[in-house]
Short mmCIF file of C-alpha atoms in Angstrom, two decimals:
data_model
loop_
_atom_site.label_atom_id
_atom_site.label_comp_id
_atom_site.label_asym_id
_atom_site.label_seq_id
_atom_site.Cartn_x
_atom_site.Cartn_y
_atom_site.Cartn_z
CA MET A 1 0.01 0.06 -0.04
CA ASP A 2 2.79 2.36 0.87
CA TYR A 3 4.25 1.78 -2.58
CA LEU A 4 1.00 2.43 -4.23
CA ASN A 5 0.71 5.68 -2.39
CA ALA A 6 4.25 6.78 -3.07
CA GLY A 7 3.69 6.22 -6.84
CA LEU A 8 0.15 8.05 -6.87
CA ASP A 9 2.10 11.02 -4.99
CA ALA A 10 4.73 11.14 -7.59
CA LEU A 11 2.05 11.34 -10.36
CA HIS A 12 0.05 14.03 -8.54
CA SER A 13 3.07 16.29 -8.15
CA ARG A 14 3.58 16.13 -11.91
CA LEU A 15 0.01 17.40 -12.42
CA ALA A 16 0.14 20.12 -9.57
CA TRP A 17 -0.11 22.92 -12.21
CA VAL A 18 -3.80 22.04 -12.56
CA ALA A 19 -4.66 23.44 -9.19
CA THR A 20 -2.69 26.69 -9.79
CA ASP A 21 -2.15 27.66 -13.51
CA PRO A 22 -4.89 29.17 -15.43
CA PHE A 23 -6.06 27.23 -18.37
CA ASP A 24 -9.17 27.46 -20.61
CA TRP A 25 -10.78 24.30 -19.61
CA LYS A 26 -14.14 25.08 -20.98
CA PHE A 27 -12.58 25.43 -24.57
CA PHE A 28 -10.65 22.23 -24.21
CA ILE A 29 -13.79 20.34 -23.37
CA GLN A 30 -15.90 21.92 -25.96
CA ALA A 31 -13.08 21.14 -28.64
CA SER A 32 -12.41 17.53 -27.45
CA SER A 33 -16.23 16.65 -27.34
CA TRP A 34 -16.82 18.25 -30.74
CA THR A 35 -13.94 16.28 -32.00
CA VAL A 36 -15.31 12.93 -30.84
CA CYS A 37 -18.71 13.70 -32.24
CA LEU A 38 -17.41 14.78 -35.77
CA PHE A 39 -15.44 11.60 -35.75
CA GLU A 40 -18.55 9.54 -34.97
CA SER A 41 -20.45 11.43 -37.74
CA TYR A 42 -17.61 10.68 -40.03
CA LEU A 43 -17.97 6.97 -39.07
CA LEU A 44 -21.54 7.16 -40.02
CA LEU A 45 -20.84 8.67 -43.37
CA ARG A 46 -18.36 5.85 -44.13
CA GLN A 47 -21.30 3.47 -43.44
CA PHE A 48 -23.69 5.12 -45.79
CA PRO A 49 -22.59 3.95 -49.10
CA LEU A 50 -22.96 0.31 -47.98
CA TYR A 51 -26.61 0.73 -47.50
CA ALA A 52 -26.81 1.20 -51.39
CA LYS A 53 -25.62 -2.42 -52.01
CA GLU A 54 -28.55 -4.44 -53.54
CA ALA A 55 -27.37 -7.85 -52.57
CA PRO A 56 -26.16 -9.42 -49.15
CA PRO A 57 -22.30 -10.68 -49.05
CA PRO A 58 -22.26 -14.04 -50.85
CA VAL A 59 -22.08 -16.15 -47.68
CA LEU A 60 -25.67 -14.95 -46.90
CA ALA A 61 -27.11 -14.99 -50.35
CA ASP A 62 -29.11 -18.11 -49.66
CA HIS A 63 -30.54 -16.92 -46.33
CA PHE A 64 -31.82 -13.32 -47.11
CA LYS A 65 -34.76 -13.12 -49.47
CA ALA A 66 -34.42 -10.01 -51.72
CA ASP A 67 -37.46 -8.32 -50.04
CA VAL A 68 -35.94 -8.95 -46.47
CA PHE A 69 -32.57 -7.71 -47.50
CA LYS A 70 -33.90 -4.41 -48.95
CA LYS A 71 -35.88 -3.89 -45.77
CA SER A 72 -32.80 -4.39 -43.76
CA GLN A 73 -30.78 -2.01 -46.07
CA THR A 74 -33.73 0.52 -45.55
CA TYR A 75 -33.90 0.14 -41.90
CA GLY A 76 -30.03 0.33 -41.34
CA LYS A 77 -30.11 3.58 -43.39
CA ASP A 78 -33.01 5.11 -41.34
CA LYS A 79 -31.25 4.28 -38.19
CA ALA A 80 -27.92 5.66 -39.41
CA LYS A 81 -29.60 9.02 -40.41
CA PHE A 82 -31.24 9.11 -37.10
CA SER A 83 -28.00 8.48 -35.32
CA LEU A 84 -26.24 11.00 -37.35
CA LEU A 85 -28.72 13.88 -36.65
CA ALA A 86 -29.31 12.92 -33.08
CA GLY A 87 -25.55 12.86 -32.38
CA LEU A 88 -25.11 16.37 -33.79
CA TYR A 89 -28.30 17.58 -31.96
CA LYS A 90 -27.03 16.35 -28.59
CA GLN A 91 -23.71 17.65 -28.92
CA ALA A 92 -25.08 21.13 -29.76
CA VAL A 93 -27.26 21.05 -26.84
CA ASP A 94 -24.46 19.88 -24.68
CA SER A 95 -22.13 22.76 -26.01
CA LEU A 96 -24.99 25.36 -25.30
CA PHE A 97 -25.26 24.07 -21.68
CA ILE A 98 -21.44 24.12 -21.19
CA HIS A 99 -21.32 27.61 -22.69
CA PHE A 100 -24.11 29.12 -20.56
CA GLY A 101 -23.03 27.29 -17.29
CA LEU A 102 -25.59 24.77 -16.72
CA MET A 103 -23.46 23.12 -14.23
CA ALA A 104 -22.86 26.14 -12.16
CA TRP A 105 -26.57 26.83 -12.35
CA SER A 106 -27.39 23.35 -11.27
CA TRP A 107 -25.18 23.62 -8.18
CA ASN A 108 -27.04 26.68 -7.28
CA ALA A 109 -30.34 25.26 -7.80
CA GLY A 110 -29.39 22.17 -5.42
CA GLY A 111 -28.29 24.81 -2.93
CA TRP A 112 -31.70 26.45 -3.05
CA MET A 113 -33.68 23.33 -2.82
CA ILE A 114 -31.92 22.17 0.23
CA SER A 115 -32.35 25.67 1.78
CA LYS A 116 -36.03 25.25 1.39
CA LEU A 117 -35.53 22.16 3.73
CA GLY A 118 -33.58 24.22 6.35
CA TYR A 119 -30.00 23.00 5.26
CA GLY A 120 -27.12 25.20 4.34
CA PRO A 121 -24.10 24.88 2.21
CA GLU A 122 -22.03 23.10 4.91
CA TYR A 123 -24.31 19.92 3.97
CA GLU A 124 -22.34 19.25 0.86
CA ILE A 125 -23.39 15.78 0.29
CA LEU A 126 -27.23 16.62 0.48
CA GLN A 127 -26.53 19.51 -1.86
CA SER A 128 -24.43 17.25 -4.08
CA ILE A 129 -27.49 14.94 -4.39
CA ALA A 130 -29.92 17.67 -5.26
CA PHE A 131 -27.35 19.11 -7.71
CA VAL A 132 -26.90 15.80 -9.62
CA PHE A 133 -30.64 15.24 -9.94
CA ALA A 134 -31.25 18.94 -11.02
CA LEU A 135 -28.38 18.38 -13.67
CA PHE A 136 -29.87 15.18 -14.79
CA PHE A 137 -33.48 16.28 -15.30
CA VAL A 138 -32.51 19.64 -17.07
CA SER A 139 -29.96 18.20 -19.39
CA ASN A 140 -32.02 15.15 -20.27
CA LEU A 141 -35.34 17.00 -21.23
CA PRO A 142 -33.98 17.99 -24.80
CA SER A 143 -33.48 14.43 -25.54
CA LEU A 144 -36.94 13.21 -24.83
CA PRO A 145 -38.22 14.08 -28.29
CA LEU A 146 -35.42 11.97 -29.62
CA SER A 147 -36.61 9.17 -27.60
CA VAL A 148 -40.27 9.53 -28.70
CA TYR A 149 -39.21 9.70 -32.33
CA GLN A 150 -37.12 6.64 -32.22
CA THR A 151 -39.80 4.62 -30.55
CA PHE A 152 -42.94 5.76 -32.21
CA VAL A 153 -41.61 6.76 -35.64
CA LEU A 154 -38.39 4.92 -36.53
CA GLU A 155 -39.17 1.55 -34.70
CA GLN A 156 -42.79 1.77 -35.50
CA LYS A 157 -42.09 2.26 -39.18
CA HIS A 158 -40.06 -0.82 -39.39
CA GLY A 159 -42.42 -3.09 -37.42
CA PHE A 160 -40.50 -3.40 -34.10
CA ASN A 161 -42.19 -1.15 -31.67
CA LYS A 162 -44.69 -2.59 -29.22
CA THR A 163 -44.59 0.07 -26.59
CA THR A 164 -47.71 1.90 -26.10
CA PRO A 165 -47.55 5.82 -25.16
CA SER A 166 -48.82 4.86 -21.68
CA LEU A 167 -46.12 2.31 -21.34
CA PHE A 168 -43.53 4.86 -22.44
CA VAL A 169 -44.35 7.38 -19.97
CA THR A 170 -44.74 4.76 -17.27
CA ASP A 171 -41.27 3.33 -18.13
CA LEU A 172 -39.79 6.85 -17.89
CA ILE A 173 -41.19 7.73 -14.66
CA LYS A 174 -40.16 4.45 -13.21
CA SER A 175 -36.64 4.78 -14.48
CA TRP A 176 -36.43 8.03 -12.93
CA LEU A 177 -37.60 6.96 -9.57
CA VAL A 178 -35.35 3.88 -9.61
CA GLY A 179 -32.54 6.35 -10.43
CA PHE A 180 -33.21 8.49 -7.43
CA VAL A 181 -33.84 5.56 -4.98
CA ILE A 182 -30.49 3.93 -5.99
CA GLY A 183 -28.50 6.95 -7.06
CA ALA A 184 -29.05 8.96 -3.93
CA PRO A 185 -27.69 6.46 -1.35
CA PHE A 186 -24.88 5.59 -4.02
CA LEU A 187 -23.80 9.13 -4.33
CA ALA A 188 -24.06 9.79 -0.62
CA GLY A 189 -21.75 6.60 0.06
CA PHE A 190 -19.43 7.59 -2.82
CA LEU A 191 -18.97 11.19 -1.41
CA TRP A 192 -18.66 9.80 2.31
CA VAL A 193 -15.66 7.65 1.27
CA PHE A 194 -14.06 10.60 -0.44
CA ARG A 195 -14.37 12.52 3.04
CA TRP A 196 -13.52 9.50 5.14
CA ALA A 197 -10.51 8.42 3.22
CA GLY A 198 -8.83 11.67 2.63
CA ASN A 199 -5.92 11.79 0.04
CA ARG A 200 -5.70 7.93 0.27
CA PHE A 201 -9.34 7.42 -1.18
CA VAL A 202 -8.35 5.42 -4.53
CA PRO A 203 -8.22 1.78 -2.99
CA TRP A 204 -11.16 2.31 -0.76
CA LEU A 205 -13.34 3.98 -3.55
CA MET A 206 -12.46 1.03 -5.72
CA ALA A 207 -13.65 -1.38 -3.02
CA PHE A 208 -16.79 0.68 -2.64
CA LEU A 209 -17.45 0.39 -6.24
CA LEU A 210 -16.83 -2.95 -6.58
CA ILE A 211 -19.32 -3.69 -3.77
CA PHE A 212 -21.91 -1.62 -5.38
CA GLN A 213 -21.28 -3.51 -8.74
CA MET A 214 -21.73 -6.91 -7.10
CA SER A 215 -24.83 -5.71 -5.32
CA MET A 216 -26.43 -4.54 -8.60
CA VAL A 217 -25.80 -8.20 -10.03
CA ILE A 218 -28.17 -9.39 -7.36
CA LEU A 219 -30.63 -6.40 -7.26
CA TYR A 220 -31.04 -5.58 -10.95
CA PRO A 221 -32.65 -8.85 -12.01
CA THR A 222 -34.49 -9.53 -8.81
CA VAL A 223 -35.65 -6.08 -7.89
CA ILE A 224 -35.35 -3.55 -10.87
CA GLN A 225 -36.06 -5.57 -13.97
CA PRO A 226 -39.36 -6.99 -12.85
CA LEU A 227 -40.64 -3.27 -12.45
CA PHE A 228 -40.39 -3.12 -16.38
CA ASN A 229 -40.73 -6.88 -17.50
CA LYS A 230 -42.24 -9.91 -16.48
CA LEU A 231 -39.92 -12.93 -15.72
CA SER A 232 -41.68 -16.40 -15.90
CA PRO A 233 -40.23 -19.87 -15.42
CA LEU A 234 -39.71 -21.31 -18.83
CA ALA A 235 -42.36 -23.77 -19.67
CA GLU A 236 -41.71 -27.50 -19.54
CA GLY A 237 -40.80 -28.95 -22.92
CA ASP A 238 -38.17 -29.60 -25.24
CA LEU A 239 -36.19 -26.47 -25.03
CA ARG A 240 -36.25 -26.49 -21.27
CA SER A 241 -34.89 -30.03 -21.34
CA ARG A 242 -32.25 -29.21 -23.73
CA ILE A 243 -31.00 -26.34 -21.68
CA GLU A 244 -31.06 -27.94 -18.38
CA ALA A 245 -29.33 -30.97 -19.77
CA LEU A 246 -26.57 -28.78 -21.32
CA ALA A 247 -26.23 -26.79 -17.98
CA SER A 248 -25.92 -30.11 -16.00
CA LYS A 249 -23.29 -31.53 -18.34
CA LEU A 250 -21.13 -28.44 -18.12
CA LYS A 251 -21.82 -28.13 -14.28
CA PHE A 252 -23.18 -24.68 -14.84
CA PRO A 253 -24.75 -23.59 -11.50
CA LEU A 254 -28.15 -22.84 -13.10
CA LYS A 255 -30.87 -22.01 -10.39
CA HIS A 256 -33.63 -20.43 -12.54
CA LEU A 257 -34.51 -20.48 -16.11
CA TYR A 258 -36.80 -17.47 -17.14
CA GLU A 259 -38.64 -16.31 -20.17
CA ILE A 260 -39.10 -12.51 -20.40
CA ASP A 261 -41.85 -10.57 -21.85
CA GLY A 262 -39.49 -8.77 -24.45
CA SER A 263 -42.41 -8.45 -27.12
CA LYS A 264 -44.14 -6.10 -24.57
CA ARG A 265 -41.88 -3.27 -25.85
CA SER A 266 -40.08 -4.63 -28.98
CA SER A 267 -39.93 -7.50 -31.63
CA HIS A 268 -35.95 -7.64 -31.15
CA SER A 269 -34.58 -10.83 -29.34
CA ASN A 270 -31.97 -11.78 -26.99
CA ALA A 271 -30.76 -14.19 -24.26
CA TYR A 272 -28.32 -13.81 -21.35
CA PHE A 273 -27.33 -15.22 -17.98
CA PHE A 274 -26.65 -13.36 -14.78
CA GLY A 275 -25.96 -14.08 -11.13
CA LEU A 276 -23.20 -14.95 -8.58
CA PRO A 277 -20.44 -17.67 -9.20
CA TRP A 278 -22.60 -20.30 -7.32
CA SER A 279 -26.02 -19.26 -8.50
CA LYS A 280 -26.68 -18.43 -12.20
CA HIS A 281 -29.99 -17.54 -13.81
CA ILE A 282 -30.56 -17.79 -17.69
CA VAL A 283 -33.27 -15.36 -19.38
CA ILE A 284 -34.54 -15.85 -22.77
CA PHE A 285 -36.71 -13.25 -24.60
CA ASP A 286 -40.18 -14.59 -25.74
CA THR A 287 -39.28 -13.36 -29.11
CA LEU A 288 -36.25 -15.55 -29.58
CA ILE A 289 -38.39 -18.56 -28.61
CA LYS A 290 -40.92 -17.72 -31.29
CA GLN A 291 -38.60 -16.86 -34.01
CA SER A 292 -35.94 -19.80 -33.49
CA LYS A 293 -36.26 -23.62 -33.19
CA SER A 294 -35.33 -25.29 -29.78
CA GLU A 295 -32.07 -26.70 -31.22
CA GLU A 296 -31.14 -23.10 -32.23
CA VAL A 297 -31.89 -21.64 -29.00
CA GLU A 298 -29.82 -24.25 -27.39
CA ALA A 299 -26.97 -23.32 -29.67
CA VAL A 300 -27.40 -19.48 -28.70
CA LEU A 301 -27.27 -20.76 -24.89
CA ALA A 302 -24.26 -22.93 -25.64
CA HIS A 303 -22.36 -19.71 -26.88
CA GLU A 304 -23.51 -17.95 -23.64
CA LEU A 305 -22.27 -20.76 -21.71
CA GLY A 306 -18.84 -20.33 -23.24
CA HIS A 307 -18.70 -17.04 -21.85
CA TRP A 308 -19.22 -18.47 -18.42
CA TYR A 309 -16.77 -21.36 -19.11
CA TYR A 310 -13.95 -19.06 -20.01
CA MET A 311 -14.67 -16.73 -17.21
CA HIS A 312 -15.46 -13.61 -19.70
CA PRO A 313 -17.61 -11.81 -17.24
CA THR A 314 -15.02 -12.01 -14.48
CA LYS A 315 -12.15 -10.93 -16.96
CA LEU A 316 -14.23 -7.99 -18.04
CA LEU A 317 -14.83 -7.02 -14.47
CA SER A 318 -10.99 -7.08 -13.82
CA VAL A 319 -10.45 -4.95 -16.89
CA SER A 320 -12.97 -2.64 -15.83
CA GLN A 321 -11.32 -2.34 -12.26
CA LEU A 322 -8.08 -1.39 -14.03
CA HIS A 323 -9.84 1.19 -15.84
CA ILE A 324 -11.58 2.65 -12.71
CA PHE A 325 -8.22 2.60 -10.95
CA THR A 326 -6.70 4.71 -13.78
CA ILE A 327 -9.44 7.21 -13.72
CA LEU A 328 -9.28 7.46 -9.79
CA ALA A 329 -5.41 7.57 -9.84
CA LEU A 330 -5.51 10.87 -11.98
CA PHE A 331 -8.49 12.52 -10.17
CA PRO A 332 -6.77 13.96 -7.16
CA ALA A 333 -5.06 16.55 -9.38
CA PHE A 334 -8.26 17.82 -10.39
CA LEU A 335 -10.11 17.43 -6.98
CA ARG A 336 -9.03 20.77 -5.57
CA ALA A 337 -8.40 22.90 -8.84
CA PRO A 338 -10.21 26.34 -8.52
CA PRO A 339 -9.11 27.23 -12.20
CA LEU A 340 -11.17 24.28 -13.54
CA LEU A 341 -14.33 25.53 -11.58
CA ARG A 342 -13.76 29.15 -12.50
CA SER A 343 -13.63 27.95 -16.37
CA PHE A 344 -17.18 26.81 -15.99
CA ASP A 345 -18.62 29.97 -14.37
CA PHE A 346 -18.76 28.80 -10.60
CA ALA A 347 -18.92 31.51 -7.93
CA PRO A 348 -15.55 32.36 -6.62
CA ALA A 349 -16.65 31.00 -3.26
CA VAL A 350 -17.45 27.65 -4.80
CA ALA A 351 -14.52 27.36 -6.92
CA ALA A 352 -12.13 28.31 -4.17
CA LYS A 353 -13.33 24.88 -2.41
CA PRO A 354 -14.40 22.66 -5.10
CA PRO A 355 -17.37 20.36 -4.17
CA THR A 356 -16.08 16.83 -4.80
CA VAL A 357 -18.97 15.74 -7.03
CA VAL A 358 -18.57 19.05 -9.26
CA ALA A 359 -14.90 18.27 -9.57
CA PHE A 360 -15.65 14.73 -10.54
CA LEU A 361 -18.24 15.33 -13.31
CA LEU A 362 -15.84 18.05 -14.84
CA TYR A 363 -12.99 15.61 -14.77
CA GLN A 364 -14.98 12.96 -16.46
CA MET A 365 -15.75 15.40 -19.22
CA LEU A 366 -12.23 16.16 -19.59
CA LEU A 367 -11.61 12.34 -20.29
CA THR A 368 -13.85 12.29 -23.23
CA PRO A 369 -11.27 11.63 -25.80
CA MET A 370 -9.49 9.06 -23.78
CA GLU A 371 -12.74 7.01 -23.09
CA ALA A 372 -13.31 7.08 -26.89
CA VAL A 373 -9.95 5.30 -27.31
CA VAL A 374 -10.80 2.86 -24.25
CA GLY A 375 -14.03 2.03 -25.95
CA ILE A 376 -12.22 0.92 -29.09
CA ALA A 377 -9.95 -1.26 -26.94
CA MET A 378 -12.79 -2.86 -24.89
CA ASN A 379 -14.72 -3.57 -28.10
CA ALA A 380 -11.49 -5.44 -29.29
CA VAL A 381 -11.49 -7.37 -26.22
CA SER A 382 -15.35 -8.28 -26.29
CA ARG A 383 -15.06 -9.55 -29.85
CA LYS A 384 -12.11 -11.67 -28.98
CA PHE A 385 -14.38 -13.07 -26.18
CA GLU A 386 -17.20 -13.71 -28.60
CA TYR A 387 -15.04 -15.71 -30.98
CA GLU A 388 -13.94 -17.71 -28.11
CA ALA A 389 -17.40 -18.39 -27.08
CA ASP A 390 -18.43 -19.47 -30.63
CA ARG A 391 -15.45 -21.97 -30.75
CA PHE A 392 -16.75 -23.15 -27.46
CA ALA A 393 -20.05 -24.23 -28.80
CA CYS A 394 -18.38 -25.91 -31.84
CA GLU A 395 -16.23 -28.04 -29.64
CA LEU A 396 -19.00 -29.24 -27.29
CA GLN A 397 -19.00 -32.64 -28.88
CA THR A 398 -15.52 -33.35 -28.05
CA GLN A 399 -15.61 -31.88 -24.66
CA LEU A 400 -18.77 -33.66 -23.49
CA ALA A 401 -18.25 -36.85 -25.58
CA ASP A 402 -21.88 -36.45 -26.95
CA GLU A 403 -22.72 -37.12 -30.46
CA LYS A 404 -25.87 -35.00 -30.31
CA MET A 405 -23.63 -31.93 -30.03
CA ALA A 406 -21.86 -32.65 -33.48
CA ASP A 407 -23.78 -30.12 -35.27
CA MET A 408 -23.86 -27.43 -32.63
CA GLY A 409 -21.75 -25.15 -34.87
CA ASP A 410 -24.16 -25.46 -37.73
CA ARG A 411 -27.08 -24.78 -35.38
CA LEU A 412 -25.33 -21.44 -33.85
CA GLY A 413 -24.74 -20.33 -37.55
CA ARG A 414 -28.30 -20.86 -38.35
CA ALA A 415 -29.33 -19.12 -35.14
CA LEU A 416 -27.29 -16.17 -35.68
CA ILE A 417 -28.52 -15.68 -39.40
CA ALA A 418 -32.08 -16.17 -38.00
CA LEU A 419 -31.48 -13.31 -35.56
CA HIS A 420 -30.01 -11.13 -38.24
CA VAL A 421 -33.02 -11.79 -40.52
CA GLU A 422 -35.68 -11.32 -37.89
CA ASN A 423 -34.05 -8.21 -36.52
CA LEU A 424 -33.17 -6.71 -40.01
CA SER A 425 -29.72 -6.19 -38.63
CA THR A 426 -27.27 -4.66 -41.03
CA VAL A 427 -25.01 -7.13 -42.87
CA TRP A 428 -22.79 -4.76 -44.78
CA VAL A 429 -20.52 -3.05 -42.10
CA ASP A 430 -17.57 -0.72 -42.51
CA TRP A 431 -14.44 -2.17 -40.57
CA LEU A 432 -13.83 1.07 -38.78
CA TYR A 433 -17.50 1.85 -37.94
CA SER A 434 -17.53 -1.73 -36.66
CA ALA A 435 -14.26 -1.30 -34.50
CA TYR A 436 -15.52 1.80 -32.83
CA HIS A 437 -19.18 0.71 -32.31
CA HIS A 438 -19.56 -3.00 -32.10
CA SER A 439 -18.76 -5.23 -29.21
CA HIS A 440 -19.50 -8.42 -31.48
CA PRO A 441 -17.88 -9.38 -34.72
CA THR A 442 -20.21 -8.88 -37.76
CA LEU A 443 -22.23 -11.81 -38.96
CA THR A 444 -19.99 -12.56 -41.91
CA GLU A 445 -16.91 -12.61 -39.55
CA ARG A 446 -18.55 -15.02 -37.18
CA LEU A 447 -19.79 -17.33 -39.80
CA ARG A 448 -16.35 -17.32 -41.60
CA ALA A 449 -14.77 -18.16 -38.08
CA LEU A 450 -17.45 -20.82 -37.19
CA GLU A 451 -16.32 -22.66 -40.60
CA GLY A 452 -12.90 -22.64 -39.25
CA TYR A 453 -13.94 -23.98 -35.85
CA LYS A 454 -16.13 -26.56 -37.17
CA ALA A 455 -13.32 -27.99 -39.36
CA ALA A 456 -10.81 -27.95 -36.58
CA ALA A 457 -13.29 -29.80 -34.28
CA ALA A 458 -13.72 -32.29 -37.03
CA VAL A 459 -10.11 -32.98 -37.40
CA ALA A 460 -9.73 -33.29 -33.51
CA ARG A 461 -12.74 -35.86 -33.56
CA SER A 462 -11.13 -37.76 -36.41
CA ALA A 463 -7.82 -37.78 -34.59
CA ALA A 464 -9.37 -38.94 -31.36
CA GLY A 465 -11.17 -41.80 -33.24
CA LYS A 466 -8.01 -43.06 -34.73
CA LYS A 467 -6.29 -43.06 -31.53
CA GLU A 468 -9.05 -45.10 -29.93
CA LEU A 469 -8.52 -47.57 -32.76
#
């Protein structure tokens, strides 16, 4: 611990100028955020010519009917247009908020709110909670029309929307209430750790965040998600028998197997698992069950169990902890930096003793360019894991010595194609756009890899058979 603290002290001494030297931080954030926004717009423009193609890639030619492919191209183009305009609109709104000092206004509004309850500025944690929710509410209002358009125009046009106006409003209110119920105590605990740990807050705050993440693994599916969707035990039948048998053979600690009413809001489909290491739950969208055969859904779950087998969630959690450590390690240089707050129109009295939550939010805004680069790296890691999970499904016959698993790679390929067809997913994807935005390989990349995995698995089975002889 002493070695860690010494290293952090050396790092902070190199950044000591942040707390004393004048610098136009507002211009830096405006320039960096616009740079990221324009780069993302450029990526979308790279994608546009691909929507003009009139036929799918050769490997998919037999799976996409001409009318379905045309619909997927139109859907992809409409989504890209929306993303382009929405991205520029949100960036313009954010820039106006920065220019006119929304954050400083929100801090003052938070102070005014708690004053009505009889509390003064010495109650920093209470004012910080009021500040965050004032900032959240005001900054999210301009994006509401975009959400309405996306749900009731874009998704409705292409036949995916199942959300009613009343459900949309109910979901919005619920999400705000859940955000307050969870966010308020989280923020209070976050700021209390800062105050309690002093300058040595990094390891303690990391421990606090890890505990919160683990708590959400339990609370989200058991408390939060049921507020929005109904999870029912998967009905007895062929699909349930297949999944339970596969989980048993792999010694996957399956506790519950659920079907979720995803069709309540959308026609899109998915499947996933969650839980603690000793107690896992599998959730399958009702849309996936309706759109695919039982053996194909089993293949999708075999892929998901590959993530568990190779400990991908744990590895991603470890990577995220390293990312969090990097962020927190640099933060002390910006924690007590009056020039930073003065750049964003905070009153001299506030800037002289920066509130922790304000300094942290401004610091996060400064990290926008770095986070864009980190996102690309995380996508690369995630895509590697997806390939590994696909390979796991192809190798199940060898691993379990079960002939019924011999065609698992073929089934997974058919399932992936069916998901893309039903969801009208884009099959022509620019490589740079995909690297920046996609955590999964493209369909053609996965099918190409599956062919290699199946061939390798066949060779391994043949070699094993000769060895037995």
